[in-house]
Short mmCIF file of C-alpha atoms in Angstrom, two decimals:
data_model
loop_
_atom_site.label_atom_id
_atom_site.label_comp_id
_atom_site.label_asym_id
_atom_site.label_seq_id
_atom_site.Cartn_x
_atom_site.Cartn_y
_atom_site.Cartn_z
CA MET A 1 0.00 0.00 0.00
CA ILE A 2 2.74 2.42 1.06
CA VAL A 3 6.26 1.64 -0.10
CA LEU A 4 9.44 3.53 0.68
CA ASP A 5 12.40 2.69 -1.51
CA LYS A 6 15.83 3.86 -0.30
CA VAL A 7 14.47 7.20 0.85
CA ASP A 8 16.96 9.88 1.92
CA LYS A 9 16.44 13.31 3.36
CA VAL A 10 19.18 15.82 3.93
CA PHE A 11 17.83 19.15 5.13
CA PRO A 12 19.43 22.23 3.60
CA GLY A 13 22.33 23.52 5.69
CA THR A 14 23.02 20.13 7.28
CA THR A 15 25.38 17.35 6.25
CA ILE A 16 24.05 14.49 8.36
CA PRO A 17 21.00 12.99 6.69
CA ALA A 18 17.80 13.17 8.77
CA VAL A 19 16.62 10.05 6.97
CA ASN A 20 19.18 7.66 5.55
CA GLN A 21 18.39 4.97 2.93
CA VAL A 22 15.14 3.87 4.50
CA SER A 23 13.09 1.18 2.76
CA PHE A 24 10.01 -0.62 4.02
CA GLN A 25 6.46 -1.37 3.18
CA VAL A 26 3.17 -0.80 4.99
CA ASP A 27 0.48 -3.31 4.10
CA GLU A 28 -3.10 -2.31 3.47
CA GLY A 29 -5.22 -2.17 6.61
CA ASN A 30 -2.22 -2.28 8.94
CA ILE A 31 -1.01 0.10 11.59
CA CYS A 32 2.70 0.67 11.13
CA VAL A 33 4.31 2.41 14.08
CA PHE A 34 7.55 4.36 13.75
CA VAL A 35 9.35 4.54 17.03
CA GLY A 36 12.66 6.00 18.10
CA PRO A 37 14.23 8.85 20.06
CA SER A 38 13.71 12.52 19.15
CA GLY A 39 15.43 13.47 15.93
CA CYS A 40 15.61 9.90 14.63
CA GLY A 41 13.75 10.88 11.46
CA LYS A 42 10.39 9.28 12.18
CA THR A 43 8.36 12.46 11.78
CA THR A 44 10.31 13.39 8.65
CA ILE A 45 9.33 10.05 7.09
CA LEU A 46 5.69 10.75 7.86
CA ARG A 47 5.91 14.21 6.36
CA MET A 48 7.55 12.84 3.24
CA ILE A 49 4.66 10.47 2.63
CA ASN A 50 2.23 13.38 2.22
CA ARG A 51 4.91 15.58 0.69
CA LEU A 52 5.07 18.20 3.41
CA VAL A 53 8.76 17.41 3.03
CA GLU A 54 10.28 16.40 -0.29
CA PRO A 55 12.79 13.53 -0.15
CA SER A 56 16.36 14.19 -1.28
CA GLY A 57 16.58 10.74 -2.78
CA GLY A 58 14.65 7.52 -3.23
CA ASP A 59 11.01 6.99 -4.06
CA ILE A 60 7.75 6.76 -2.18
CA TYR A 61 4.79 4.88 -3.64
CA ILE A 62 1.19 4.85 -2.53
CA LYS A 63 -0.86 2.07 -4.11
CA GLY A 64 1.92 1.66 -6.65
CA LYS A 65 1.82 5.33 -7.66
CA LYS A 66 4.88 7.44 -7.11
CA VAL A 67 3.88 10.40 -4.92
CA SER A 68 6.59 12.61 -6.39
CA ASP A 69 5.26 12.20 -9.95
CA LYS A 70 4.82 15.47 -11.81
CA GLY A 71 1.13 14.74 -12.29
CA VAL A 72 0.50 14.57 -8.55
CA ASN A 73 -0.68 17.82 -6.99
CA PRO A 74 0.57 17.81 -3.37
CA ASP A 75 -2.56 19.57 -2.09
CA GLU A 76 -4.84 17.02 -3.73
CA LEU A 77 -2.62 14.18 -2.49
CA ARG A 78 -2.95 15.45 1.08
CA ARG A 79 -6.72 15.62 0.85
CA GLU A 80 -6.69 11.86 0.28
CA ILE A 81 -4.54 11.26 3.37
CA GLY A 82 -5.74 11.84 6.91
CA TYR A 83 -3.26 13.80 9.04
CA VAL A 84 -3.24 14.04 12.82
CA ILE A 85 -0.51 15.84 14.76
CA GLN A 86 0.31 16.02 18.44
CA GLN A 87 -0.50 19.72 18.71
CA ILE A 88 -3.76 18.96 16.87
CA GLY A 89 -3.81 22.35 15.16
CA LEU A 90 -7.55 22.92 15.22
CA MET A 91 -8.46 26.28 13.75
CA PRO A 92 -9.22 28.43 16.80
CA HIS A 93 -11.54 30.77 14.90
CA ARG A 94 -13.75 27.97 13.62
CA THR A 95 -16.31 25.84 15.44
CA VAL A 96 -15.83 22.11 15.93
CA GLU A 97 -18.25 21.47 13.08
CA GLN A 98 -16.35 23.78 10.72
CA ASN A 99 -13.06 22.19 11.74
CA VAL A 100 -14.26 18.67 11.05
CA SER A 101 -15.82 19.62 7.72
CA LEU A 102 -12.59 21.21 6.47
CA VAL A 103 -11.50 18.51 4.02
CA PRO A 104 -15.00 17.74 2.66
CA TYR A 105 -15.30 21.48 2.10
CA LEU A 106 -11.96 21.57 0.26
CA LEU A 107 -13.15 18.61 -1.81
CA LYS A 108 -16.31 20.64 -2.57
CA TRP A 109 -18.78 18.14 -1.15
CA PRO A 110 -22.38 19.35 -1.30
CA GLU A 111 -23.54 21.00 1.93
CA ASP A 112 -26.28 18.44 2.59
CA LYS A 113 -23.70 15.64 2.55
CA ILE A 114 -21.25 17.39 4.88
CA LYS A 115 -23.61 18.02 7.82
CA PRO A 116 -24.65 14.40 8.44
CA ARG A 117 -21.07 13.28 7.90
CA VAL A 118 -19.81 15.61 10.64
CA LYS A 119 -22.53 14.34 12.99
CA TYR A 120 -21.60 10.75 12.22
CA LEU A 121 -17.89 11.38 12.74
CA LEU A 122 -18.33 13.17 16.06
CA GLU A 123 -20.45 10.28 17.32
CA MET A 124 -17.87 7.83 16.07
CA VAL A 125 -15.05 9.43 18.09
CA GLY A 126 -17.26 9.47 21.16
CA LEU A 127 -18.45 13.08 21.22
CA ASP A 128 -22.00 14.35 21.45
CA PRO A 129 -22.64 16.33 18.24
CA GLU A 130 -25.45 18.32 19.87
CA GLU A 131 -23.08 19.42 22.58
CA VAL A 132 -19.84 20.16 20.76
CA SER A 133 -20.70 21.09 17.14
CA ARG A 134 -21.09 24.80 17.82
CA LYS A 135 -18.27 25.06 20.33
CA TYR A 136 -14.90 26.59 19.62
CA PRO A 137 -11.73 24.54 20.25
CA TYR A 138 -10.79 26.58 23.34
CA GLN A 139 -13.96 25.34 25.02
CA LEU A 140 -12.88 21.70 24.79
CA SER A 141 -10.65 19.60 27.03
CA GLY A 142 -7.39 18.19 25.68
CA GLY A 143 -8.91 14.75 25.17
CA MET A 144 -11.91 16.17 23.33
CA MET A 145 -9.63 18.21 21.08
CA GLN A 146 -7.67 15.07 20.17
CA ARG A 147 -10.95 13.36 19.30
CA VAL A 148 -11.96 16.27 17.09
CA GLY A 149 -8.51 16.07 15.49
CA VAL A 150 -9.08 12.40 14.66
CA ALA A 151 -12.61 13.10 13.40
CA ARG A 152 -11.26 15.85 11.16
CA ALA A 153 -8.62 13.54 9.70
CA LEU A 154 -11.26 10.89 9.00
CA ALA A 155 -13.73 13.37 7.51
CA ALA A 156 -13.38 12.50 3.84
CA ASP A 157 -12.84 8.80 4.63
CA PRO A 158 -9.23 8.70 3.42
CA PRO A 159 -7.77 5.20 2.94
CA ILE A 160 -4.51 6.30 4.57
CA MET A 161 -3.91 8.05 7.88
CA LEU A 162 -0.69 9.66 9.08
CA MET A 163 -0.63 10.17 12.82
CA ASP A 164 2.24 11.97 14.52
CA GLU A 165 2.07 11.30 18.27
CA PRO A 166 -1.69 11.79 18.07
CA PHE A 167 -2.25 10.99 21.74
CA GLY A 168 0.93 12.60 23.02
CA ALA A 169 -0.61 15.74 24.47
CA VAL A 170 -3.05 14.16 26.93
CA ASP A 171 -2.57 12.57 30.34
CA PRO A 172 -1.81 8.82 30.55
CA ILE A 173 -5.34 7.82 31.54
CA VAL A 174 -7.01 9.65 28.67
CA ARG A 175 -4.24 8.43 26.37
CA GLY A 176 -4.96 4.81 27.24
CA ARG A 177 -8.65 5.32 26.61
CA LEU A 178 -8.07 7.08 23.28
CA GLN A 179 -5.69 4.31 22.18
CA GLU A 180 -8.23 1.61 22.94
CA GLU A 181 -11.07 3.47 21.27
CA PHE A 182 -8.92 4.07 18.24
CA LEU A 183 -8.00 0.40 17.99
CA ARG A 184 -11.69 -0.48 18.18
CA LEU A 185 -12.45 2.01 15.39
CA GLN A 186 -9.59 0.65 13.32
CA LYS A 187 -11.07 -2.85 13.49
CA GLU A 188 -14.03 -1.55 11.51
CA MET A 189 -12.27 1.05 9.37
CA LYS A 190 -9.25 -0.99 8.32
CA LYS A 191 -7.30 2.08 7.31
CA THR A 192 -3.66 1.92 6.38
CA ILE A 193 -2.03 3.88 9.17
CA CYS A 194 1.44 5.28 9.74
CA PHE A 195 1.78 6.15 13.39
CA VAL A 196 4.69 7.98 14.99
CA THR A 197 5.54 7.74 18.68
CA HIS A 198 8.58 7.85 20.95
CA ASP A 199 6.84 5.53 23.41
CA ILE A 200 7.71 1.87 22.81
CA ASN A 201 4.75 0.75 24.91
CA GLU A 202 2.38 2.70 22.70
CA ALA A 203 4.12 1.19 19.67
CA ILE A 204 3.65 -2.33 20.99
CA LYS A 205 0.04 -1.64 21.85
CA MET A 206 -0.95 0.04 18.59
CA GLY A 207 1.28 -1.55 15.99
CA ASP A 208 0.66 -4.44 13.64
CA HIS A 209 4.13 -3.65 12.47
CA ILE A 210 6.86 -1.64 14.15
CA VAL A 211 9.67 0.28 12.46
CA ILE A 212 12.47 1.23 14.82
CA MET A 213 14.56 4.22 13.80
CA ASN A 214 17.77 5.69 15.15
CA GLU A 215 19.80 8.58 13.75
CA GLY A 216 17.94 8.50 10.47
CA LYS A 217 18.43 4.81 9.86
CA LEU A 218 15.97 1.98 10.05
CA VAL A 219 17.32 -0.28 12.79
CA GLN A 220 14.75 -3.04 12.81
CA HIS A 221 11.24 -3.70 11.63
CA GLY A 222 8.80 -6.45 12.35
CA THR A 223 5.77 -7.38 14.41
CA PRO A 224 5.76 -6.36 18.07
CA MET A 225 6.38 -10.01 18.91
CA GLU A 226 9.44 -10.16 16.67
CA ILE A 227 10.83 -6.91 18.05
CA LEU A 228 10.39 -8.06 21.63
CA SER A 229 11.63 -11.59 21.19
CA GLU A 230 14.49 -10.89 18.81
CA PRO A 231 15.81 -7.37 19.26
CA ALA A 232 18.32 -6.74 16.46
CA ASP A 233 20.95 -4.97 18.54
CA GLY A 234 21.75 -3.21 21.79
CA PHE A 235 19.86 -0.10 20.76
CA VAL A 236 16.61 -1.97 20.22
CA LYS A 237 17.14 -3.92 23.42
CA ASP A 238 17.57 -0.66 25.36
CA LEU A 239 14.55 0.82 23.64
CA VAL A 240 12.21 -2.04 24.45
CA GLY A 241 13.49 -1.95 28.01
CA THR A 242 14.56 -4.49 30.58
CA ASP A 243 10.97 -5.55 31.07
CA ARG A 244 10.51 -6.90 27.58
CA GLU A 245 9.59 -10.32 28.96
CA ILE A 246 6.76 -8.75 30.92
CA LYS A 247 5.68 -6.83 27.82
CA LEU A 248 5.60 -10.08 25.90
CA LEU A 249 3.37 -11.57 28.55
CA GLU A 250 1.00 -8.66 27.93
CA LEU A 251 1.24 -9.17 24.22
CA THR A 252 0.91 -12.94 24.02
CA LYS A 253 -2.62 -14.28 24.08
CA SER A 254 -3.29 -17.15 26.42
CA LYS A 255 -4.58 -19.27 23.56
CA GLU A 256 -1.10 -19.17 22.01
CA ILE A 257 0.52 -21.14 24.84
CA VAL A 258 -2.46 -23.01 26.26
CA LYS A 259 -1.96 -26.74 26.76
CA ARG A 260 -5.08 -28.15 25.19
CA THR A 261 -6.52 -30.85 27.35
CA ASP A 262 -9.83 -32.05 28.73
CA ASP A 263 -8.09 -33.10 31.91
CA ILE A 264 -8.48 -30.07 34.12
CA PRO A 265 -6.87 -30.58 37.57
CA SER A 266 -9.29 -30.42 40.46
CA GLU A 267 -7.27 -27.56 42.00
CA VAL A 268 -8.42 -25.32 39.18
CA TRP A 269 -12.07 -26.09 39.86
CA GLU A 270 -11.67 -25.72 43.60
CA LYS A 271 -10.04 -22.31 43.40
CA ASP A 272 -12.13 -21.24 40.40
CA SER A 273 -8.99 -19.95 38.70
CA PHE A 274 -10.00 -19.46 35.09
CA ILE A 275 -8.98 -16.98 32.42
CA LEU A 276 -10.22 -16.39 28.89
CA ALA A 277 -8.36 -17.57 25.80
CA ILE A 278 -8.19 -13.99 24.51
CA ASP A 279 -6.69 -12.72 27.78
CA PRO A 280 -2.97 -11.92 27.72
CA VAL A 281 -0.68 -14.45 29.41
CA GLN A 282 -0.06 -11.77 32.03
CA ARG A 283 -3.61 -12.41 33.24
CA ALA A 284 -2.71 -16.04 33.88
CA LEU A 285 0.19 -14.89 36.04
CA GLU A 286 -2.01 -12.45 37.94
CA THR A 287 -4.63 -15.11 38.54
CA MET A 288 -2.01 -17.54 39.81
CA MET A 289 -0.78 -14.99 42.34
CA LYS A 290 -4.25 -13.97 43.43
CA LYS A 291 -5.47 -17.55 43.88
CA ASP A 292 -2.14 -18.83 45.25
CA THR A 293 -1.87 -21.61 42.70
CA ASN A 294 0.46 -22.54 39.85
CA ILE A 295 -2.04 -23.61 37.27
CA VAL A 296 -5.03 -21.90 35.66
CA GLY A 297 -7.78 -23.12 33.39
CA VAL A 298 -8.33 -21.45 30.03
CA ARG A 299 -11.84 -20.95 28.75
CA ASP A 300 -13.08 -20.28 25.27
CA GLU A 301 -16.33 -18.37 24.90
CA THR A 302 -18.30 -21.48 25.82
CA GLU A 303 -16.06 -24.24 27.16
CA THR A 304 -12.86 -24.95 29.00
CA ILE A 305 -10.14 -25.72 26.48
CA GLY A 306 -7.02 -26.40 28.56
CA THR A 307 -4.57 -25.14 31.14
CA ILE A 308 -1.57 -22.87 31.56
CA SER A 309 0.88 -23.73 34.30
CA TRP A 310 3.65 -21.75 35.97
CA ASN A 311 6.11 -23.90 34.05
CA ASP A 312 4.50 -22.98 30.72
CA ILE A 313 5.02 -19.31 31.51
CA LYS A 314 8.61 -19.90 32.58
CA LYS A 315 9.24 -21.73 29.33
CA LEU A 316 7.83 -18.79 27.37
CA ILE A 317 10.05 -16.34 29.25
CA ASN A 318 13.10 -18.51 28.80
CA LYS A 319 12.40 -18.77 25.11
CA ILE A 320 12.31 -14.98 24.84
CA SER A 321 15.37 -14.29 26.92
CA GLY A 322 17.29 -17.35 25.82
CA ASP A 323 20.02 -15.15 24.40
CA GLN A 324 20.74 -13.45 27.71
CA MET B 1 -18.73 80.93 25.62
CA ASP B 2 -21.22 81.98 22.97
CA ARG B 3 -18.41 82.38 20.49
CA PHE B 4 -17.09 78.98 21.43
CA ILE B 5 -20.45 77.34 20.81
CA SER B 6 -21.00 79.19 17.54
CA THR B 7 -17.57 78.05 16.42
CA LEU B 8 -18.39 74.49 17.33
CA VAL B 9 -21.84 74.51 15.71
CA ASP B 10 -21.58 76.91 12.77
CA ARG B 11 -17.99 77.08 11.63
CA SER B 12 -16.73 73.59 12.31
CA PRO B 13 -19.00 71.09 10.49
CA PRO B 14 -17.68 71.70 6.95
CA HIS B 15 -14.10 71.57 8.24
CA ALA B 16 -14.87 68.44 10.22
CA LEU B 17 -16.13 66.77 7.06
CA GLU B 18 -12.95 67.77 5.22
CA HIS B 19 -10.94 66.48 8.12
CA LEU B 20 -12.75 63.14 8.04
CA GLN B 21 -11.77 62.80 4.39
CA LEU B 22 -8.16 63.70 5.21
CA VAL B 23 -8.19 60.77 7.62
CA LEU B 24 -10.24 58.14 5.81
CA ILE B 25 -8.86 58.45 2.28
CA PRO B 26 -5.18 58.11 3.34
CA VAL B 27 -5.93 55.28 5.77
CA VAL B 28 -7.91 53.31 3.18
CA ILE B 29 -5.19 53.74 0.54
CA ALA B 30 -2.47 52.97 3.11
CA PHE B 31 -4.40 49.86 4.18
CA VAL B 32 -4.60 48.52 0.64
CA ILE B 33 -0.87 49.12 0.05
CA ALA B 34 0.50 48.13 3.47
CA PHE B 35 -1.72 45.04 3.84
CA THR B 36 -0.91 43.73 0.38
CA VAL B 37 2.79 44.35 0.79
CA ALA B 38 2.90 42.77 4.26
CA VAL B 39 1.04 39.67 3.02
CA LEU B 40 3.51 39.37 0.14
CA LEU B 41 6.43 39.74 2.55
CA THR B 42 5.26 36.68 4.47
CA ARG B 43 5.23 34.56 1.28
CA GLN B 44 8.33 32.44 0.90
CA ARG B 45 9.45 34.10 -2.32
CA PHE B 46 9.49 37.60 -0.83
CA VAL B 47 10.59 37.03 2.76
CA LYS B 48 14.13 38.13 1.92
CA TYR B 49 12.91 41.65 1.06
CA THR B 50 11.21 42.16 4.43
CA ASP B 51 13.93 44.27 6.04
CA ARG B 52 14.40 46.51 3.03
CA VAL B 53 10.69 47.17 2.54
CA MET B 54 10.05 47.75 6.23
CA THR B 55 12.88 50.29 6.29
CA ILE B 56 11.03 52.24 3.62
CA PHE B 57 7.82 52.13 5.70
CA ASN B 58 9.79 53.18 8.77
CA MET B 59 11.12 56.19 6.88
CA GLY B 60 7.59 57.09 5.83
CA GLN B 61 6.70 57.26 9.50
CA THR B 62 9.81 59.14 10.68
CA ILE B 63 9.93 61.87 8.05
CA PRO B 64 7.50 64.61 9.09
CA PRO B 65 4.56 64.88 6.68
CA LEU B 66 5.48 68.50 6.04
CA ALA B 67 8.90 67.39 4.82
CA VAL B 68 7.23 64.90 2.51
CA ILE B 69 5.12 67.68 1.08
CA ALA B 70 8.22 69.86 0.71
CA VAL B 71 10.04 67.10 -1.16
CA PHE B 72 7.13 66.39 -3.48
CA PHE B 73 6.14 70.04 -3.83
CA PRO B 74 7.66 70.34 -7.35
CA PHE B 75 5.45 67.47 -8.55
CA LEU B 76 2.28 67.87 -6.53
CA GLY B 77 2.20 71.54 -5.62
CA LEU B 78 -0.01 72.70 -2.73
CA GLY B 79 -3.55 71.83 -1.72
CA ARG B 80 -5.51 68.73 -0.90
CA GLU B 81 -3.69 66.12 -3.03
CA PRO B 82 -0.22 66.58 -1.54
CA ALA B 83 -1.78 66.54 1.94
CA LEU B 84 -3.51 63.22 1.16
CA PHE B 85 -0.27 61.88 -0.30
CA ALA B 86 1.82 62.78 2.73
CA LEU B 87 -0.76 61.41 5.16
CA THR B 88 -0.96 58.13 3.23
CA ILE B 89 2.77 57.62 3.56
CA TYR B 90 2.50 58.47 7.22
CA ALA B 91 -0.27 55.90 7.78
CA LEU B 92 1.54 52.95 6.15
CA LEU B 93 3.85 51.78 8.92
CA PRO B 94 1.47 50.76 11.72
CA ILE B 95 -0.70 48.76 9.30
CA ALA B 96 2.24 47.07 7.59
CA ARG B 97 4.02 46.31 10.87
CA ASN B 98 0.92 44.88 12.52
CA THR B 99 -0.08 42.83 9.50
CA LEU B 100 3.39 41.34 9.41
CA THR B 101 3.32 40.61 13.14
CA GLY B 102 -0.21 39.22 12.97
CA LEU B 103 0.63 36.84 10.13
CA LYS B 104 3.81 35.70 11.85
CA CYS B 105 1.91 34.99 15.06
CA VAL B 106 -0.49 32.50 13.45
CA PRO B 107 0.28 29.31 15.40
CA GLY B 108 2.62 26.99 13.52
CA GLU B 109 0.61 23.89 14.35
CA VAL B 110 -2.54 25.37 12.84
CA LYS B 111 -0.70 26.07 9.60
CA GLU B 112 0.94 22.64 9.71
CA ALA B 113 -2.43 20.93 10.16
CA ALA B 114 -4.08 23.07 7.49
CA ARG B 115 -1.33 22.24 5.01
CA GLY B 116 -1.45 18.59 5.96
CA MET B 117 -5.20 18.59 5.30
CA GLY B 118 -4.50 19.76 1.77
CA MET B 119 -5.18 23.49 1.82
CA SER B 120 -3.54 25.33 -1.04
CA GLU B 121 -1.47 28.41 -0.34
CA TRP B 122 -4.39 30.68 -1.23
CA GLU B 123 -6.86 28.77 0.91
CA MET B 124 -4.39 28.93 3.80
CA LEU B 125 -4.04 32.67 3.38
CA PHE B 126 -7.73 33.49 3.19
CA ARG B 127 -9.16 30.85 5.52
CA VAL B 128 -6.45 30.59 8.17
CA GLU B 129 -3.76 33.25 8.12
CA ILE B 130 -5.77 36.41 7.45
CA PRO B 131 -8.68 35.54 9.76
CA LEU B 132 -6.33 34.62 12.59
CA SER B 133 -4.23 37.76 12.22
CA MET B 134 -7.27 40.07 11.89
CA PRO B 135 -7.28 41.32 15.51
CA VAL B 136 -3.64 42.42 15.23
CA VAL B 137 -4.18 43.92 11.77
CA MET B 138 -7.17 45.88 13.04
CA ALA B 139 -5.13 47.14 15.98
CA GLY B 140 -2.67 48.53 13.42
CA VAL B 141 -5.46 50.17 11.46
CA LYS B 142 -6.72 51.80 14.66
CA ILE B 143 -3.28 53.18 15.46
CA SER B 144 -3.05 54.55 11.93
CA VAL B 145 -6.47 56.18 12.19
CA VAL B 146 -5.70 57.87 15.50
CA LEU B 147 -2.26 59.03 14.32
CA THR B 148 -3.64 60.33 11.04
CA SER B 149 -6.50 62.15 12.81
CA GLY B 150 -3.97 64.24 14.70
CA THR B 151 -1.47 64.68 11.91
CA ALA B 152 -4.17 65.66 9.41
CA ALA B 153 -4.42 69.00 11.23
CA LEU B 154 -1.13 69.91 9.56
CA GLY B 155 -2.84 69.47 6.18
CA ALA B 156 -4.22 72.97 6.60
CA LEU B 157 -0.69 74.41 6.37
CA VAL B 158 -0.45 73.39 2.72
CA GLY B 159 -4.00 74.30 1.86
CA GLY B 160 -5.45 70.87 2.43
CA GLY B 161 -8.27 72.13 4.66
CA GLY B 162 -9.69 70.19 7.58
CA MET B 163 -9.91 71.07 11.26
CA GLY B 164 -6.33 72.31 11.09
CA ALA B 165 -7.67 75.39 9.30
CA VAL B 166 -9.79 76.23 12.34
CA ILE B 167 -6.95 75.64 14.80
CA PHE B 168 -4.41 77.67 12.85
CA ALA B 169 -6.92 80.47 12.45
CA GLY B 170 -7.23 80.45 16.23
CA ILE B 171 -3.46 80.66 16.62
CA ASP B 172 -3.09 83.42 14.05
CA PHE B 173 -5.90 85.61 15.43
CA PHE B 174 -5.44 84.82 19.14
CA ARG B 175 -8.86 83.19 19.37
CA PRO B 176 -8.43 80.33 21.89
CA GLU B 177 -12.01 79.12 21.40
CA LEU B 178 -11.14 78.17 17.81
CA ILE B 179 -8.14 76.18 19.02
CA VAL B 180 -10.13 74.37 21.69
CA ALA B 181 -13.05 73.64 19.40
CA GLY B 182 -10.77 72.35 16.63
CA THR B 183 -8.87 70.13 19.02
CA LEU B 184 -12.05 68.74 20.55
CA ILE B 185 -13.51 67.86 17.18
CA ILE B 186 -10.30 66.16 16.06
CA ALA B 187 -10.32 64.14 19.26
CA ALA B 188 -13.98 63.28 18.68
CA ILE B 189 -13.23 62.14 15.12
CA ALA B 190 -10.40 59.92 16.36
CA ILE B 191 -12.55 58.39 19.08
CA ILE B 192 -15.57 57.81 16.85
CA LEU B 193 -13.50 56.19 14.09
CA ASP B 194 -11.78 54.01 16.68
CA ARG B 195 -15.18 52.89 18.02
CA ILE B 196 -16.46 52.09 14.53
CA LEU B 197 -13.36 50.01 13.82
CA THR B 198 -13.85 48.16 17.10
CA VAL B 199 -17.36 47.23 16.03
CA ILE B 200 -16.07 45.99 12.65
CA ASP B 201 -13.33 44.08 14.45
CA ASN B 202 -15.89 42.39 16.67
CA LEU B 203 -17.93 41.34 13.67
CA LEU B 204 -14.84 39.83 12.00
CA THR B 205 -13.51 37.97 15.03
CA PRO B 206 -15.20 35.38 17.24
CA PRO B 207 -15.65 36.72 20.78
CA HIS B 208 -12.94 34.59 22.41
CA MET B 209 -10.24 35.79 20.03
CA LYS B 210 -10.48 39.48 20.72
CA THR B 211 -7.25 41.10 21.78
#
């Protein structure tokens, strides 16, 4: 869907490239998260995809079409790509409704199509259209502004979204909620999303695919599982943190390590220590501690499908940290 | 007292009207020039000329209007036109300076988002930059109006008419009531124009964005 081929960017007046020979691909319907320290080039990559920054070398393709082709008008390209930034950048002199309808307006949608669309979008991001439509941005809380920012980016139903630390400006509790709501939305929308963050935990939570950047270079890319279990080098290992085993326990679904059996030990029944197959393995660990046991039963929606024991979890952890 | 009132009521109105023209015509022309130039100076292609152009506007403000008239006397002669010309030059700086400041103060993230949404340069200018800088621009226009109201009194010295004619008559013939009446009316013109501009400003700007 989005392909970068040996993309370089050297900003005028500098010699060290901000982005250095970066190639990767984002598949349709996936969330690809770019993560790395400040100045690693992740935001520059995002801004090159919608041509807010022009690459110094290499090519970028969207759906097989080169974005830098002469026939592509950058303004029209951007109208087809949702864009959310950390500072949101709502227009302070326009109401919420006018802000959200910006792109449909630029695309010259008929008025009677824009109004219901704005209402639908505001509801979708969890805002009450009656309440907020006529308000100005300064009357909203930080979390509400972020929601309006997302609604605005989704307004013309673009197949691609670029999100630069979209939940960076709100407190951790609101951030968690926005992340979860966004993931739920994404399940239905199936947009192709490029997501920038400096927070590895957010990357693991949001990403189908993670691209790790450092000093303009792509250090490693892969699924969250691959990044956590096989960090490419010391930098990635530092980035994912010393608690990567714990993170993997959060990331791994119980059904992935469950020992399928009909023979459920009586201890499990006695202590009623069950978890769901879709729960993370971490839940198994929590349940074991809470119920003072070393084995839990795993339930599907309807029936008990097997068990996870303390030893199974240890094996998983050893597998991850086998190289240490 | 009687003479003062008769001055105010009988002699002043035609001069006041002239004076109003000496204020409004230069300010409107100065607005068109200064606003356009300032907008151009914030466009990427012209940014490099900013200092040079602003120096010219600064000079327009520093050189006394009478000197301007003296310099252009060979071309424009005396009367109303050279007065309007000198006052226009005098009115340029506050509008240009404030427009420039206003446009530069538009928050970067709003411009970034607007560009990222796919606004063209023109759409950005008319839908984001100008509306957001309007309060600062209008403040500049108000300064120009008040400055020009006072300075326009000098127009009378070159035959441009206006309330200056009443004041200078008062000075020449030792008639203080003429001086007081002229001054009061000039002050009234400045205040009324300022109020009118405030109303316009309020119509252009949502309530929470007033300066």
